[in-house]
Structures are given as structure tokens and as C-alpha cells.
mmCIF file of C-alpha atoms in Angstrom:
data_model
loop_
_atom_site.group_PDB
_atom_site.id
_atom_site.type_symbol
_atom_site.label_atom_id
_atom_site.label_comp_id
_atom_site.label_asym_id
_atom_site.label_seq_id
_atom_site.Cartn_x
_atom_site.Cartn_y
_atom_site.Cartn_z
ATOM 1 C CA UNK A 1 122.656 136.302 114.195
ATOM 2 C CA UNK A 2 122.566 133.153 112.236
ATOM 3 C CA UNK A 3 121.160 132.028 108.671
ATOM 4 C CA UNK A 4 119.356 128.867 110.311
ATOM 5 C CA UNK A 5 117.981 129.483 113.624
ATOM 6 C CA UNK A 6 116.241 132.616 115.531
ATOM 7 C CA UNK A 7 118.423 133.181 118.464
ATOM 8 C CA UNK A 8 117.025 135.454 121.576
ATOM 9 C CA UNK A 9 118.953 134.963 125.199
ATOM 10 C CA UNK A 10 117.018 135.707 128.253
ATOM 11 C CA UNK A 11 117.243 136.216 132.190
ATOM 12 C CA UNK A 12 115.283 133.250 133.719
ATOM 13 C CA UNK A 13 116.382 129.346 133.914
ATOM 14 C CA UNK A 14 114.052 129.161 130.769
ATOM 15 C CA UNK A 15 114.690 127.863 127.299
ATOM 16 C CA UNK A 16 112.004 127.371 124.729
ATOM 17 C CA UNK A 17 113.196 125.520 121.943
ATOM 18 C CA UNK A 18 111.188 125.727 118.396
ATOM 19 C CA UNK A 19 112.153 123.013 116.207
ATOM 20 C CA UNK A 20 109.984 122.918 113.462
ATOM 21 C CA UNK A 21 109.142 126.319 112.935
ATOM 22 C CA UNK A 22 110.882 126.999 109.855
ATOM 23 C CA UNK A 23 109.378 126.897 106.130
ATOM 24 C CA UNK A 24 112.954 127.952 103.722
ATOM 25 C CA UNK A 25 113.991 124.826 102.038
ATOM 26 C CA UNK A 26 117.565 125.552 100.144
ATOM 27 C CA UNK A 27 116.960 126.452 95.862
ATOM 28 C CA UNK A 28 118.416 122.882 95.102
ATOM 29 C CA UNK A 29 116.236 121.291 97.400
ATOM 30 C CA UNK A 30 113.146 123.125 96.198
ATOM 31 C CA UNK A 31 114.005 122.391 92.038
ATOM 32 C CA UNK A 32 113.263 118.270 93.387
ATOM 33 C CA UNK A 33 110.362 118.529 95.476
ATOM 34 C CA UNK A 34 106.579 118.217 94.740
ATOM 35 C CA UNK A 35 104.329 121.789 94.898
ATOM 36 C CA UNK A 36 102.978 120.028 98.035
ATOM 37 C CA UNK A 37 106.231 119.391 99.596
ATOM 38 C CA UNK A 38 107.251 123.287 98.392
ATOM 39 C CA UNK A 39 104.073 124.043 100.542
ATOM 40 C CA UNK A 40 105.910 122.903 103.813
ATOM 41 C CA UNK A 41 102.687 121.643 105.167
ATOM 42 C CA UNK A 42 103.950 119.544 108.049
ATOM 43 C CA UNK A 43 105.420 122.999 109.357
ATOM 44 C CA UNK A 44 104.727 123.943 113.444
ATOM 45 C CA UNK A 45 103.300 127.062 112.224
ATOM 46 C CA UNK A 46 102.937 130.803 113.820
ATOM 47 C CA UNK A 47 104.870 128.985 117.331
ATOM 48 C CA UNK A 48 106.588 132.385 117.262
ATOM 49 C CA UNK A 49 103.875 134.502 117.220
ATOM 50 C CA UNK A 50 101.905 132.236 120.056
ATOM 51 C CA UNK A 51 104.936 132.105 122.308
ATOM 52 C CA UNK A 52 105.650 135.851 122.123
ATOM 53 C CA UNK A 53 104.522 135.641 126.314
ATOM 54 C CA UNK A 54 108.064 134.106 126.800
ATOM 55 C CA UNK A 55 110.109 137.198 126.280
ATOM 56 C CA UNK A 56 107.987 138.980 129.599
ATOM 57 C CA UNK A 57 108.661 135.433 131.512
ATOM 58 C CA UNK A 58 112.474 135.780 130.392
ATOM 59 C CA UNK A 59 112.996 133.158 128.132
ATOM 60 C CA UNK A 60 115.503 132.365 125.487
ATOM 61 C CA UNK A 61 113.528 131.705 122.562
ATOM 62 C CA UNK A 62 115.329 129.345 119.716
ATOM 63 C CA UNK A 63 113.168 128.588 116.654
ATOM 64 C CA UNK A 64 114.643 126.996 113.269
ATOM 65 C CA UNK A 65 114.707 128.386 109.772
ATOM 66 C CA UNK A 66 114.489 125.806 107.930
ATOM 67 C CA UNK A 67 111.863 123.571 107.081
ATOM 68 C CA UNK A 68 111.706 119.843 108.808
ATOM 69 C CA UNK A 69 111.570 118.777 105.414
ATOM 70 C CA UNK A 70 115.625 119.861 104.778
ATOM 71 C CA UNK A 71 116.103 117.956 108.119
ATOM 72 C CA UNK A 72 113.841 117.043 111.536
ATOM 73 C CA UNK A 73 116.136 118.601 114.435
ATOM 74 C CA UNK A 74 113.629 116.485 116.379
ATOM 75 C CA UNK A 75 115.210 113.079 115.386
ATOM 76 C CA UNK A 76 117.953 111.278 116.333
ATOM 77 C CA UNK A 77 121.061 112.158 114.108
ATOM 78 C CA UNK A 78 121.228 108.179 113.782
ATOM 79 C CA UNK A 79 117.410 108.397 112.330
ATOM 80 C CA UNK A 80 116.455 105.454 114.585
ATOM 81 C CA UNK A 81 112.547 105.651 115.563
ATOM 82 C CA UNK A 82 110.987 107.603 118.629
ATOM 83 C CA UNK A 83 108.543 104.922 118.718
ATOM 84 C CA UNK A 84 109.006 101.477 117.428
ATOM 85 C CA UNK A 85 105.954 100.108 115.932
ATOM 86 C CA UNK A 86 104.708 102.558 114.307
ATOM 87 C CA UNK A 87 105.055 104.734 111.262
ATOM 88 C CA UNK A 88 108.678 106.523 111.191
ATOM 89 C CA UNK A 89 108.406 110.449 109.703
ATOM 90 C CA UNK A 90 112.284 110.020 109.199
ATOM 91 C CA UNK A 91 115.332 112.899 109.898
ATOM 92 C CA UNK A 92 115.379 113.948 106.743
ATOM 93 C CA UNK A 93 111.477 112.617 105.256
ATOM 94 C CA UNK A 94 110.497 111.966 101.650
ATOM 95 C CA UNK A 95 106.776 111.587 102.236
ATOM 96 C CA UNK A 96 104.195 114.138 104.261
ATOM 97 C CA UNK A 97 102.914 113.270 107.554
ATOM 98 C CA UNK A 98 100.091 112.341 105.269
ATOM 99 C CA UNK A 99 101.582 109.822 103.188
ATOM 100 C CA UNK A 100 102.166 112.487 100.174
ATOM 101 C CA UNK A 101 105.500 112.365 98.635
ATOM 102 C CA UNK A 102 108.279 115.068 98.833
ATOM 103 C CA UNK A 103 110.008 114.633 95.514
ATOM 104 C CA UNK A 104 109.217 114.315 91.798
ATOM 105 C CA UNK A 105 109.258 110.639 90.558
ATOM 106 C CA UNK A 106 109.494 109.609 94.404
ATOM 107 C CA UNK A 107 112.945 110.638 94.374
ATOM 108 C CA UNK A 108 115.539 108.685 97.327
ATOM 109 C CA UNK A 109 118.006 110.948 99.249
ATOM 110 C CA UNK A 110 121.627 109.835 99.271
ATOM 111 C CA UNK A 111 123.528 109.224 101.643
ATOM 112 C CA UNK A 112 125.707 111.508 101.232
ATOM 113 C CA UNK A 113 123.344 114.135 101.115
ATOM 114 C CA UNK A 114 121.774 113.097 104.289
ATOM 115 C CA UNK A 115 125.245 113.159 106.173
ATOM 116 C CA UNK A 116 125.506 117.341 104.231
ATOM 117 C CA UNK A 117 122.349 118.088 105.785
ATOM 118 C CA UNK A 118 122.893 117.215 109.458
ATOM 119 C CA UNK A 119 126.242 118.981 109.088
ATOM 120 C CA UNK A 120 124.680 122.043 107.755
ATOM 121 C CA UNK A 121 121.482 122.336 109.265
ATOM 122 C CA UNK A 122 120.830 119.556 112.415
ATOM 123 C CA UNK A 123 124.135 119.937 114.319
ATOM 124 C CA UNK A 124 124.240 123.777 114.730
ATOM 125 C CA UNK A 125 121.299 124.017 116.309
ATOM 126 C CA UNK A 126 121.831 121.499 118.696
ATOM 127 C CA UNK A 127 125.320 122.888 119.512
ATOM 128 C CA UNK A 128 123.919 126.445 120.461
ATOM 129 C CA UNK A 129 120.662 124.202 122.408
ATOM 130 C CA UNK A 130 123.711 122.628 124.315
ATOM 131 C CA UNK A 131 125.516 126.122 124.285
ATOM 132 C CA UNK A 132 122.127 127.488 126.193
ATOM 133 C CA UNK A 133 121.851 125.281 128.590
ATOM 134 C CA UNK A 134 124.932 125.276 129.945
ATOM 135 C CA UNK A 135 124.698 128.913 130.731
ATOM 136 C CA UNK A 136 121.764 128.729 132.200
ATOM 137 C CA UNK A 137 122.459 126.375 134.313
ATOM 138 C CA UNK A 138 125.359 127.612 135.181
ATOM 139 C CA UNK A 139 124.084 131.009 136.048
ATOM 140 C CA UNK A 140 121.272 129.815 137.794
ATOM 141 C CA UNK A 141 121.798 125.668 138.900
ATOM 142 C CA UNK A 142 118.497 124.560 137.166
ATOM 143 C CA UNK A 143 117.308 125.246 133.820
ATOM 144 C CA UNK A 144 113.570 124.569 132.081
ATOM 145 C CA UNK A 145 113.698 123.573 128.200
ATOM 146 C CA UNK A 146 110.271 124.077 127.087
ATOM 147 C CA UNK A 147 109.514 121.983 123.497
ATOM 148 C CA UNK A 148 106.960 124.029 121.593
ATOM 149 C CA UNK A 149 105.468 121.639 118.770
ATOM 150 C CA UNK A 150 102.170 121.769 117.076
ATOM 151 C CA UNK A 151 100.855 119.341 114.868
ATOM 152 C CA UNK A 152 97.711 118.433 112.636
ATOM 153 C CA UNK A 153 94.644 117.316 114.862
ATOM 154 C CA UNK A 154 93.764 114.706 112.683
ATOM 155 C CA UNK A 155 96.640 112.683 110.510
ATOM 156 C CA UNK A 156 95.001 108.707 109.892
ATOM 157 C CA UNK A 157 98.653 107.479 108.820
ATOM 158 C CA UNK A 158 100.239 107.975 112.299
ATOM 159 C CA UNK A 159 97.572 107.945 114.779
ATOM 160 C CA UNK A 160 93.712 106.767 114.859
ATOM 161 C CA UNK A 161 90.893 109.719 115.520
ATOM 162 C CA UNK A 162 91.707 113.108 116.373
ATOM 163 C CA UNK A 163 94.297 114.099 119.071
ATOM 164 C CA UNK A 164 93.957 115.660 122.315
ATOM 165 C CA UNK A 165 93.972 119.230 121.926
ATOM 166 C CA UNK A 166 97.331 119.868 124.348
ATOM 167 C CA UNK A 167 99.591 117.030 124.042
ATOM 168 C CA UNK A 168 102.660 117.035 127.494
ATOM 169 C CA UNK A 169 105.312 114.720 127.051
ATOM 170 C CA UNK A 170 108.534 114.197 129.342
ATOM 171 C CA UNK A 171 109.345 110.452 128.022
ATOM 172 C CA UNK A 172 107.309 109.305 130.915
ATOM 173 C CA UNK A 173 108.669 110.908 133.372
ATOM 174 C CA UNK A 174 112.537 110.756 132.028
ATOM 175 C CA UNK A 175 112.937 114.048 130.985
ATOM 176 C CA UNK A 176 111.266 116.150 133.734
ATOM 177 C CA UNK A 177 111.016 115.514 137.583
ATOM 178 C CA UNK A 178 107.600 114.771 139.071
ATOM 179 C CA UNK A 179 106.932 118.233 140.814
ATOM 180 C CA UNK A 180 107.602 120.146 137.784
ATOM 181 C CA UNK A 181 105.209 117.942 135.346
ATOM 182 C CA UNK A 182 102.630 118.414 138.412
ATOM 183 C CA UNK A 183 102.626 121.873 138.099
ATOM 184 C CA UNK A 184 102.168 121.673 134.795
ATOM 185 C CA UNK A 185 98.816 119.331 135.269
ATOM 186 C CA UNK A 186 97.517 121.722 137.698
ATOM 187 C CA UNK A 187 97.039 124.883 134.814
ATOM 188 C CA UNK A 188 95.246 121.615 133.244
ATOM 189 C CA UNK A 189 93.111 120.057 135.551
ATOM 190 C CA UNK A 190 90.394 122.565 135.563
ATOM 191 C CA UNK A 191 90.280 123.227 132.184
ATOM 192 C CA UNK A 192 87.179 122.008 129.816
ATOM 193 C CA UNK A 193 87.777 123.926 126.735
ATOM 194 C CA UNK A 194 90.488 121.675 125.363
ATOM 195 C CA UNK A 195 91.117 118.020 125.912
ATOM 196 C CA UNK A 196 94.589 117.314 126.744
ATOM 197 C CA UNK A 197 97.100 113.803 127.695
ATOM 198 C CA UNK A 198 100.637 113.680 129.390
ATOM 199 C CA UNK A 199 102.579 111.194 128.167
ATOM 200 C CA UNK A 200 100.204 109.524 125.639
ATOM 201 C CA UNK A 201 101.159 109.220 122.084
ATOM 202 C CA UNK A 202 104.058 111.985 122.551
ATOM 203 C CA UNK A 203 106.208 111.431 124.711
ATOM 204 C CA UNK A 204 108.330 114.108 123.600
ATOM 205 C CA UNK A 205 110.940 113.501 120.902
ATOM 206 C CA UNK A 206 114.450 113.589 120.218
ATOM 207 C CA UNK A 207 115.048 117.039 122.072
ATOM 208 C CA UNK A 208 113.617 116.218 125.249
ATOM 209 C CA UNK A 209 114.571 112.964 125.530
ATOM 210 C CA UNK A 210 117.923 113.566 124.737
ATOM 211 C CA UNK A 211 118.790 116.764 127.052
ATOM 212 C CA UNK A 212 116.218 115.874 129.407
ATOM 213 C CA UNK A 213 118.120 114.890 132.595
ATOM 214 C CA UNK A 214 116.587 116.014 135.999
ATOM 215 C CA UNK A 215 118.934 114.289 138.337
ATOM 216 C CA UNK A 216 121.505 116.929 136.761
ATOM 217 C CA UNK A 217 118.840 120.004 137.039
ATOM 218 C CA UNK A 218 117.950 120.152 133.623
ATOM 219 C CA UNK A 219 114.279 119.612 133.303
ATOM 220 C CA UNK A 220 112.629 118.883 129.184
ATOM 221 C CA UNK A 221 108.826 119.306 128.724
ATOM 222 C CA UNK A 222 107.119 118.502 125.633
ATOM 223 C CA UNK A 223 103.595 120.675 124.569
ATOM 224 C CA UNK A 224 102.694 119.091 121.252
ATOM 225 C CA UNK A 225 99.410 121.156 120.626
ATOM 226 C CA UNK A 226 96.487 120.429 118.188
ATOM 227 C CA UNK A 227 96.834 122.908 115.069
ATOM 228 C CA UNK A 228 93.084 123.325 114.971
ATOM 229 C CA UNK A 229 93.819 125.841 118.610
ATOM 230 C CA UNK A 230 94.906 128.648 116.861
ATOM 231 C CA UNK A 231 95.157 128.349 113.114
ATOM 232 C CA UNK A 232 93.623 126.704 109.976
ATOM 233 C CA UNK A 233 94.889 123.027 109.822
ATOM 234 C CA UNK A 234 94.768 123.360 105.324
ATOM 235 C CA UNK A 235 97.247 125.890 102.752
ATOM 236 C CA UNK A 236 97.364 128.487 103.425
ATOM 237 C CA UNK A 237 97.742 127.607 107.372
ATOM 238 C CA UNK A 238 96.459 131.524 108.958
ATOM 239 C CA UNK A 239 96.811 132.222 112.284
ATOM 240 C CA UNK A 240 93.521 132.488 113.689
ATOM 241 C CA UNK A 241 93.738 135.588 116.943
ATOM 242 C CA UNK A 242 89.857 133.936 117.894
ATOM 243 C CA UNK A 243 91.841 130.770 118.997
ATOM 244 C CA UNK A 244 95.111 131.692 120.027
ATOM 245 C CA UNK A 245 93.105 134.361 122.152
ATOM 246 C CA UNK A 246 92.109 131.862 123.793
ATOM 247 C CA UNK A 247 94.621 128.877 124.272
ATOM 248 C CA UNK A 248 98.150 131.609 124.571
ATOM 249 C CA UNK A 249 96.531 131.919 128.385
ATOM 250 C CA UNK A 250 96.448 128.278 129.118
ATOM 251 C CA UNK A 251 100.036 127.339 127.275
ATOM 252 C CA UNK A 252 100.693 130.400 129.370
ATOM 253 C CA UNK A 253 100.113 129.505 132.627
ATOM 254 C CA UNK A 254 101.689 125.877 131.901
ATOM 255 C CA UNK A 255 104.863 127.318 131.116
ATOM 256 C CA UNK A 256 104.924 129.437 134.104
ATOM 257 C CA UNK A 257 103.867 126.954 136.540
ATOM 258 C CA UNK A 258 106.355 124.958 135.470
ATOM 259 C CA UNK A 259 109.337 127.736 135.605
ATOM 260 C CA UNK A 260 107.839 128.799 139.024
ATOM 261 C CA UNK A 261 108.479 125.661 140.468
ATOM 262 C CA UNK A 262 111.523 124.896 138.838
ATOM 263 C CA UNK A 263 113.171 128.340 139.827
ATOM 264 C CA UNK A 264 111.220 127.038 143.621
ATOM 265 C CA UNK A 265 113.428 123.610 143.206
ATOM 266 C CA UNK A 266 116.525 125.406 144.112
ATOM 267 C CA UNK A 267 115.678 127.570 147.008
#
């Protein structure tokens, strides 16, 4: 068992990655942070609970233990922008999504500190991702990598208005075969309870873009959910079973459809 992430190995050609699940912050970093930063508010809260159906699907699951305020596992190691021209949240953030300072006196991070976090936290997560993708592909001939994310539904610093409830990203089709994406969208087409978008504001982060390679039978899909669909968006960020009970079947149907289509392509 790793101190850096949770990992369970499954039997299906499905890997669910939850890189922003963690909320832990190392003691040395905590001593420098603001009270707001210590709340780790931009965590993708409770997604391990939301995705409990993954075990029945035979999925492998990996989820971070440490906060994205330590290092963002879904950003490129060189910290280049994933959405040029838009506000960048960064590999080692110094502000919350709302623009509030994470560090006392707006302390700046040194290059050495960023390099240390990259080596200590970022690289092991990605090494496990790479290893499990390779293992699944060797065993099954194909892989579905499902990137599980959630976010506050309204964040004026990052986007206008309210986000769609369910946001599917495949890097504009580069990370996933069209028929697999179509299988996911077929679950959303009749859905009237939630708004949704495909390759809209969210096209997939670094993990989706880096690992998704349809030509090599590795298909990556990101789902960015509004947290308002399953939890309270304000501190202490409580899980809402009444809301979650409605959205979980929708999410499970999308994952199941994508997995079935991924497997069908190998027959």
C-alpha cells in the first residue's frame, strides 16, 4: 500500500483514476498556508464513494491521498497551460480556484520546492498509472481509462455562469475512439435531469491527453461533474446521499457503456 495514493487492481480492461481525491497536506507545507488553504477546498470530494460501483465492474482504481494544493497530478510536469488564453491553475498552485491566497503573506514557491513535489508526489502516481495501463493492455489488448473529476458549479474566475452538470472530455476526440464516446453520449441523450456537454469547457486534462491513444487501444475519457449534483459545495463539503443517489446511476451507465464498447472492439 502506498502512502501517496489508494490503489486496487481489478479484472476488467478499465482503470478509474481520481487524481484530485486527496486532501492531505504535509506538515511542513501546512505551517506556511492560510486557514483557507488548509481546507483544501478544491479537492474532488467523495468521488471514491460516488464510484463505489467500479468494483462490481471489475475496475482497477487509483486515487490520490494528497491535495492538489501540494501538486496537481493532472497538470503537465513542465506546467504548460492546458487551455492557452484562459486562467491557469498550475502544477503547484498558490491560489484557490476563486483566487484566494493559499500561502501566508503570498509566499512564493521556489523552483527547488516545485521540483521536490514533482518527484515525491507526481511521479509515483504517474508511474502507477503507466504500469497499470501497460498491465491491462497486455492482458486484455485494450484499456479504458476513465478520469473521474468534480468541481464547484460556479467559479467566476475560471468560467462564465454555471457549468453543465456533466462534462465529458476526450481532447476533441484525440484521446478516445469515436464509437466509445458515442456509447457514452447515448446514455446522456435521453437524460433530462442533468445538463451536459462534450468537449466543451473541459476537454480533458493532462492525464486524458497524455495517456489516451486510440491507435494503441488506450481510450481515455474525462468526466468533470458539478459538485452540486452530489454534495454541498461549501465547507465542510458534506456528501449528499439524496443527490448522489440520483446521479450515480447516470455515471455508472456511462462508464458501463464505454467499457462494453471498448471490449466489443476487441472481438
